[in-house]
XYZ file of N, CA, C and O in Angstrom:
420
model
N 93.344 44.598 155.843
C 94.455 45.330 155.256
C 94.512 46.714 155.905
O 93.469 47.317 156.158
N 95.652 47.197 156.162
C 96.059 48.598 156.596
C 95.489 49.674 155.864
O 95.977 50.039 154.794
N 94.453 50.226 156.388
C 93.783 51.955 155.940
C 94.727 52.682 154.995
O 94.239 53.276 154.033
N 96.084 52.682 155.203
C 97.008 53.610 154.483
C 97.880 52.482 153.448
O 98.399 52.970 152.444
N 98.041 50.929 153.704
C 98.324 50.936 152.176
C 97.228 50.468 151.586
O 97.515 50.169 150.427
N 95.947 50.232 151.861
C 94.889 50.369 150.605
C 94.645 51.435 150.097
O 94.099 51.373 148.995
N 94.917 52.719 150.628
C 95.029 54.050 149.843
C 95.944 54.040 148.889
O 95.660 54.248 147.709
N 97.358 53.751 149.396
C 98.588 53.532 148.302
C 98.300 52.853 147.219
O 98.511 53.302 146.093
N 97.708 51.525 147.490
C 97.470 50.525 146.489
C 96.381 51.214 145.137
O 96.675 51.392 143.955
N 94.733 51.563 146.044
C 94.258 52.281 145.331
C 94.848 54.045 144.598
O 94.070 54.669 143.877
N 95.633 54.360 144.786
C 96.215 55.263 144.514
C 97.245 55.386 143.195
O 97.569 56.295 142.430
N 97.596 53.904 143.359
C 98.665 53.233 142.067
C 97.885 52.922 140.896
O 98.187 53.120 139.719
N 96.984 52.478 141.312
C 96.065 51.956 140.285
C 95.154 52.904 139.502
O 94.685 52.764 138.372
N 94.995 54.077 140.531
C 94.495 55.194 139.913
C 94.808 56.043 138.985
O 94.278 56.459 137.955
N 96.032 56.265 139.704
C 97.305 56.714 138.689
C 97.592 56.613 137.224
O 97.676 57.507 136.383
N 97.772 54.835 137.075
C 98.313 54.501 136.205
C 96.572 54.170 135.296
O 96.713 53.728 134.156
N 95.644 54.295 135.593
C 94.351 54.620 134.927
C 94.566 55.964 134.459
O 94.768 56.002 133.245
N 94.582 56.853 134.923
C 94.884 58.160 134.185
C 96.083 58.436 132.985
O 95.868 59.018 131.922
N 97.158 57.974 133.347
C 98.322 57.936 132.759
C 98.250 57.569 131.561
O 98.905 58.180 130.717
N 97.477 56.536 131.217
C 97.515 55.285 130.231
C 97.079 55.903 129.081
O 97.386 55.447 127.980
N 96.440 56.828 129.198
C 95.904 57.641 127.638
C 97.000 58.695 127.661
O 97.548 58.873 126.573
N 97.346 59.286 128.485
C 99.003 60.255 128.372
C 99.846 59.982 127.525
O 100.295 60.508 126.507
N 100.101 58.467 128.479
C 101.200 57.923 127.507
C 100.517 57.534 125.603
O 101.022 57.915 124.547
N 99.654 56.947 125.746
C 99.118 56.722 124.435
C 99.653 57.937 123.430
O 100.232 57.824 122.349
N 99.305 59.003 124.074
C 99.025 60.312 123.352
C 100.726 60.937 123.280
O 101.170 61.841 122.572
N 101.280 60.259 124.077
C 102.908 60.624 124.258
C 102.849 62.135 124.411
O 103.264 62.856 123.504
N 102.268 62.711 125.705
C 102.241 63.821 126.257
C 103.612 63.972 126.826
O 104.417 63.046 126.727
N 104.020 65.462 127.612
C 105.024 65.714 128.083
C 105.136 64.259 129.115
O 104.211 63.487 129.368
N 106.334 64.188 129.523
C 106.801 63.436 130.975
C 106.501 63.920 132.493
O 106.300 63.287 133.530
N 106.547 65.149 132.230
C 106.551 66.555 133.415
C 104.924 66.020 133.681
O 104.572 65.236 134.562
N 104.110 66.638 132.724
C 103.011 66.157 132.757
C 102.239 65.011 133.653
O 101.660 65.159 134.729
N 102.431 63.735 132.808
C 102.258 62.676 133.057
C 102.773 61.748 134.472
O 102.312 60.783 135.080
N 103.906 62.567 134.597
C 104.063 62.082 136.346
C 102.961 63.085 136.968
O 101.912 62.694 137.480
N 103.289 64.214 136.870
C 102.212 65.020 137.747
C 101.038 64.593 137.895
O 100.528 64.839 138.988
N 100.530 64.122 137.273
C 99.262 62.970 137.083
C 99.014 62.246 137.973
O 98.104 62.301 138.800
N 99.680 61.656 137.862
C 100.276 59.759 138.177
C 100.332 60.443 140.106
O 99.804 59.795 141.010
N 100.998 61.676 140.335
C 101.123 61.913 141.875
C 100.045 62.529 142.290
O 99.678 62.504 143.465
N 99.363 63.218 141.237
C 98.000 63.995 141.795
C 97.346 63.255 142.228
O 97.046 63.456 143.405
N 96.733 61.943 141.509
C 95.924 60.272 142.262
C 96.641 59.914 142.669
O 96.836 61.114 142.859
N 97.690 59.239 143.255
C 98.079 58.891 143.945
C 98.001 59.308 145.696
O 97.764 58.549 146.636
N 98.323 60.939 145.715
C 98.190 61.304 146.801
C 96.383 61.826 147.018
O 95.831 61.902 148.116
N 95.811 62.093 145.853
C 94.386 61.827 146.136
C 93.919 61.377 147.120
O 93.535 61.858 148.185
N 93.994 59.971 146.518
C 93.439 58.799 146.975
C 93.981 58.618 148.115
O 93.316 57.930 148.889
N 95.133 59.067 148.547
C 95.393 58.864 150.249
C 94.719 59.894 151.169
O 94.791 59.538 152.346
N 94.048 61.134 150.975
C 93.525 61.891 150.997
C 92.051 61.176 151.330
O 91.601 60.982 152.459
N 91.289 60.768 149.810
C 90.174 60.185 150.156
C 89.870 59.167 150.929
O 88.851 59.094 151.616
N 90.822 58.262 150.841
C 90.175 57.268 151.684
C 90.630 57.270 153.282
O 90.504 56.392 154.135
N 91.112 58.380 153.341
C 91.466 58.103 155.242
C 90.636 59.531 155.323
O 91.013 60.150 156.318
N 89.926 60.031 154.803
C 89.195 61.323 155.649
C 87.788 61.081 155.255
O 87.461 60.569 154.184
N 86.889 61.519 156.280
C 85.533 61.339 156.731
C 84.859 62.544 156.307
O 85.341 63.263 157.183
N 84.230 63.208 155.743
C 83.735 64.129 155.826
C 82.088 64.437 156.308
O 81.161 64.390 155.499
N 81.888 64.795 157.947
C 80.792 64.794 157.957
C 80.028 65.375 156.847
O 80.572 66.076 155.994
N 78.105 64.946 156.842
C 77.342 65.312 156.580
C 77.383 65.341 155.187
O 76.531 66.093 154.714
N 78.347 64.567 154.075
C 78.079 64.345 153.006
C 78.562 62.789 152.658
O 79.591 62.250 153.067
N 77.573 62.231 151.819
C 77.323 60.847 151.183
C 78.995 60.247 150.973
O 79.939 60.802 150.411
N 78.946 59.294 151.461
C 80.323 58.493 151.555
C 80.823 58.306 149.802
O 81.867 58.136 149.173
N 79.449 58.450 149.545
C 79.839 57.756 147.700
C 80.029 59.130 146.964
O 80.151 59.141 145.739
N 80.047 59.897 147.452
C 80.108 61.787 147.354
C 81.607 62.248 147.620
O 82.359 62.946 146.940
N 81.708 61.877 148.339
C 83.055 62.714 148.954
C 84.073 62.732 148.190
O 84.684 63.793 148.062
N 84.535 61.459 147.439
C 85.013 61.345 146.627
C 85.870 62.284 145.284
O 86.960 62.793 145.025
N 84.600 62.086 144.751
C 84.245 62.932 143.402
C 84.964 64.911 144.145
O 85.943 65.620 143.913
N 83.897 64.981 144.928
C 84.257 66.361 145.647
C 85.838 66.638 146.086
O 86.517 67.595 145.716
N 86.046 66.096 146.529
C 87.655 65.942 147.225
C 88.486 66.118 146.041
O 89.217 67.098 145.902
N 88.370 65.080 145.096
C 89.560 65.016 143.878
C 89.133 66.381 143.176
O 89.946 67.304 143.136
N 87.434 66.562 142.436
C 87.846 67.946 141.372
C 88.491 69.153 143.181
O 89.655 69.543 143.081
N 87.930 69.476 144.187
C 88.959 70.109 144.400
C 89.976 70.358 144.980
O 90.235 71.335 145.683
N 90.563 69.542 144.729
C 92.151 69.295 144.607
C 92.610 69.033 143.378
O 93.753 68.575 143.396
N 92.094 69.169 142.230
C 92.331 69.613 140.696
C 92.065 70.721 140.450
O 92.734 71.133 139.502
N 91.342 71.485 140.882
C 91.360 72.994 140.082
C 92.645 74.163 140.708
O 92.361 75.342 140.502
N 93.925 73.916 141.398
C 94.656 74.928 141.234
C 95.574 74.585 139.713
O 96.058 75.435 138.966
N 95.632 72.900 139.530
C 96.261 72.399 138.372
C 95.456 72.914 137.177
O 95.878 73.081 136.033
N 94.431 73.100 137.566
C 93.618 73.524 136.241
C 93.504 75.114 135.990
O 93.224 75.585 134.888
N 93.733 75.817 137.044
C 94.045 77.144 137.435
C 94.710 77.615 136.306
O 94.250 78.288 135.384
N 96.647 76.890 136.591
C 97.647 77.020 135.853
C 97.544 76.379 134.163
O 97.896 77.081 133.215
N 97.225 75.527 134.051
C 96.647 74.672 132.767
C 95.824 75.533 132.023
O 96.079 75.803 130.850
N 94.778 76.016 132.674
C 93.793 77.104 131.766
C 94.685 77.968 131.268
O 93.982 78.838 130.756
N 95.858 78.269 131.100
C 96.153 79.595 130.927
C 96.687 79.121 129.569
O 96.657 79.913 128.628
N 97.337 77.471 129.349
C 97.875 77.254 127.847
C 97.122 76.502 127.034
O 97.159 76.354 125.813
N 96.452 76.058 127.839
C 95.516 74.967 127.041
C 94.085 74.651 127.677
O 93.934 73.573 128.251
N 92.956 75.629 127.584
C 91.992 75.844 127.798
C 91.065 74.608 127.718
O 90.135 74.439 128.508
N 91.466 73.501 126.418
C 90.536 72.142 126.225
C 90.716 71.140 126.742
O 89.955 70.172 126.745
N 91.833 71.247 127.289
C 92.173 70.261 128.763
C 91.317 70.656 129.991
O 91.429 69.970 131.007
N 90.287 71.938 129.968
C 90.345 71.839 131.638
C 89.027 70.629 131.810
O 88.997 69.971 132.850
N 87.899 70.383 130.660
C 86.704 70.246 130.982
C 87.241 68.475 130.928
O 86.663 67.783 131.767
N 88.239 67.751 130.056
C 88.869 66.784 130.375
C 89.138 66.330 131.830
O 88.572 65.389 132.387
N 90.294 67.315 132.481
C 90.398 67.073 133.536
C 89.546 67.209 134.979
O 89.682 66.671 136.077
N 88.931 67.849 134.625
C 87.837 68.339 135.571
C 86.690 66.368 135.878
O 86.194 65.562 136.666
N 86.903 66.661 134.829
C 85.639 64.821 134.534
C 86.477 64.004 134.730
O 85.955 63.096 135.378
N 87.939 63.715 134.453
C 88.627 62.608 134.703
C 88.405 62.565 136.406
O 88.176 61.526 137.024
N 88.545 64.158 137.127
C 88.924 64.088 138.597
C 87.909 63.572 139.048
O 87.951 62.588 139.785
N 86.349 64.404 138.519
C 85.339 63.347 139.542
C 85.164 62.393 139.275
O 84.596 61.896 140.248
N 85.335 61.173 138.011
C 84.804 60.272 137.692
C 85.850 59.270 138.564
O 85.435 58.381 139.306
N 87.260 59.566 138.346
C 88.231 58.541 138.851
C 88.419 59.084 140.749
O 89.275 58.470 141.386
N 87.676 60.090 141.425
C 87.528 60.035 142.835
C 86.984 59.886 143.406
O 87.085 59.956 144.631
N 85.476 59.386 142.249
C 83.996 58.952 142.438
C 84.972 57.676 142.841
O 85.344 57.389 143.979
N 85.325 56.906 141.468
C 85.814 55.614 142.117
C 87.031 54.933 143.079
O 87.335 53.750 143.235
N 87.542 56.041 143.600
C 88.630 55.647 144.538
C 87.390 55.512 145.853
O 87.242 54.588 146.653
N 86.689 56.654 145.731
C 85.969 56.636 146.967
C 85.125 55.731 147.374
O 84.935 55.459 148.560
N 84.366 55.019 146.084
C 84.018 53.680 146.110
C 84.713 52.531 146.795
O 84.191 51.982 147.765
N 85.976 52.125 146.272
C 86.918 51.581 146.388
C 87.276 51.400 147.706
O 87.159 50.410 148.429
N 87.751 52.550 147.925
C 87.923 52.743 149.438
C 87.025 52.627 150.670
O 87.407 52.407 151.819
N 85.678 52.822 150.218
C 84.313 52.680 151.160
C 84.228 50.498 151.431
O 83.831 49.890 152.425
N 84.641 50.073 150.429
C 83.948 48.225 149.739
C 84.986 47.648 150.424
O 84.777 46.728 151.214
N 86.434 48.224 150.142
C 87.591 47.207 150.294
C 88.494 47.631 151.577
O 89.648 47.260 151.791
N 87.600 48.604 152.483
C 88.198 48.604 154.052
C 88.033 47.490 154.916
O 88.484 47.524 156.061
């Protein structure tokens, strides 16, 4: 399969893993897409870049929280108990894209 749509693919799926308690919770819309595009383009991010000299099963996790903390930047300022949420959603769900992406190339 093509490097860039197993990113897409894993990226959709990521997405809509995050989303799924949003919607539960019937958060904003604004929100909840922003979400849904933050993994999405993540995960195209993680799985086509190499980063020397750190653990393939590493990079992951690293990559997504940072590329979550300018969202969390702006977020801290209204709602402070979202950041430690999002912060753990980013490494746990870029831990597993990066997985993902390492097994199913």
């Amino acid at each position: 399969m093509d490097k860039l749509l197993l990113s897409i693919i894993i990226g959709i799926a990521a997405g809509v893993i995050d989303i799924i308690p949003m919607i539960i919770q019937k958060l904003e819309k604004r929100a909840t897409i922003s979400a849904f595009l933050q993994y999405f383009f993540v995960s195209i991010i993680i799985v086509n870049i190499d980063l020397s000299h750190i653990a393939w099963w590493l990079q992951g996790g690293l990559i997504s929280f940072a590329l979550s903390l300018p969202v969390v930047f702006i977020i801290s300022k209204e709602d402070r108990k979202s950041v430690p949420i999002i912060l753990t959603m980013a490494v746990i769900l870029g831990t597993l894209i990066g997985i993902a992406g390492h097994f199913l190339k």
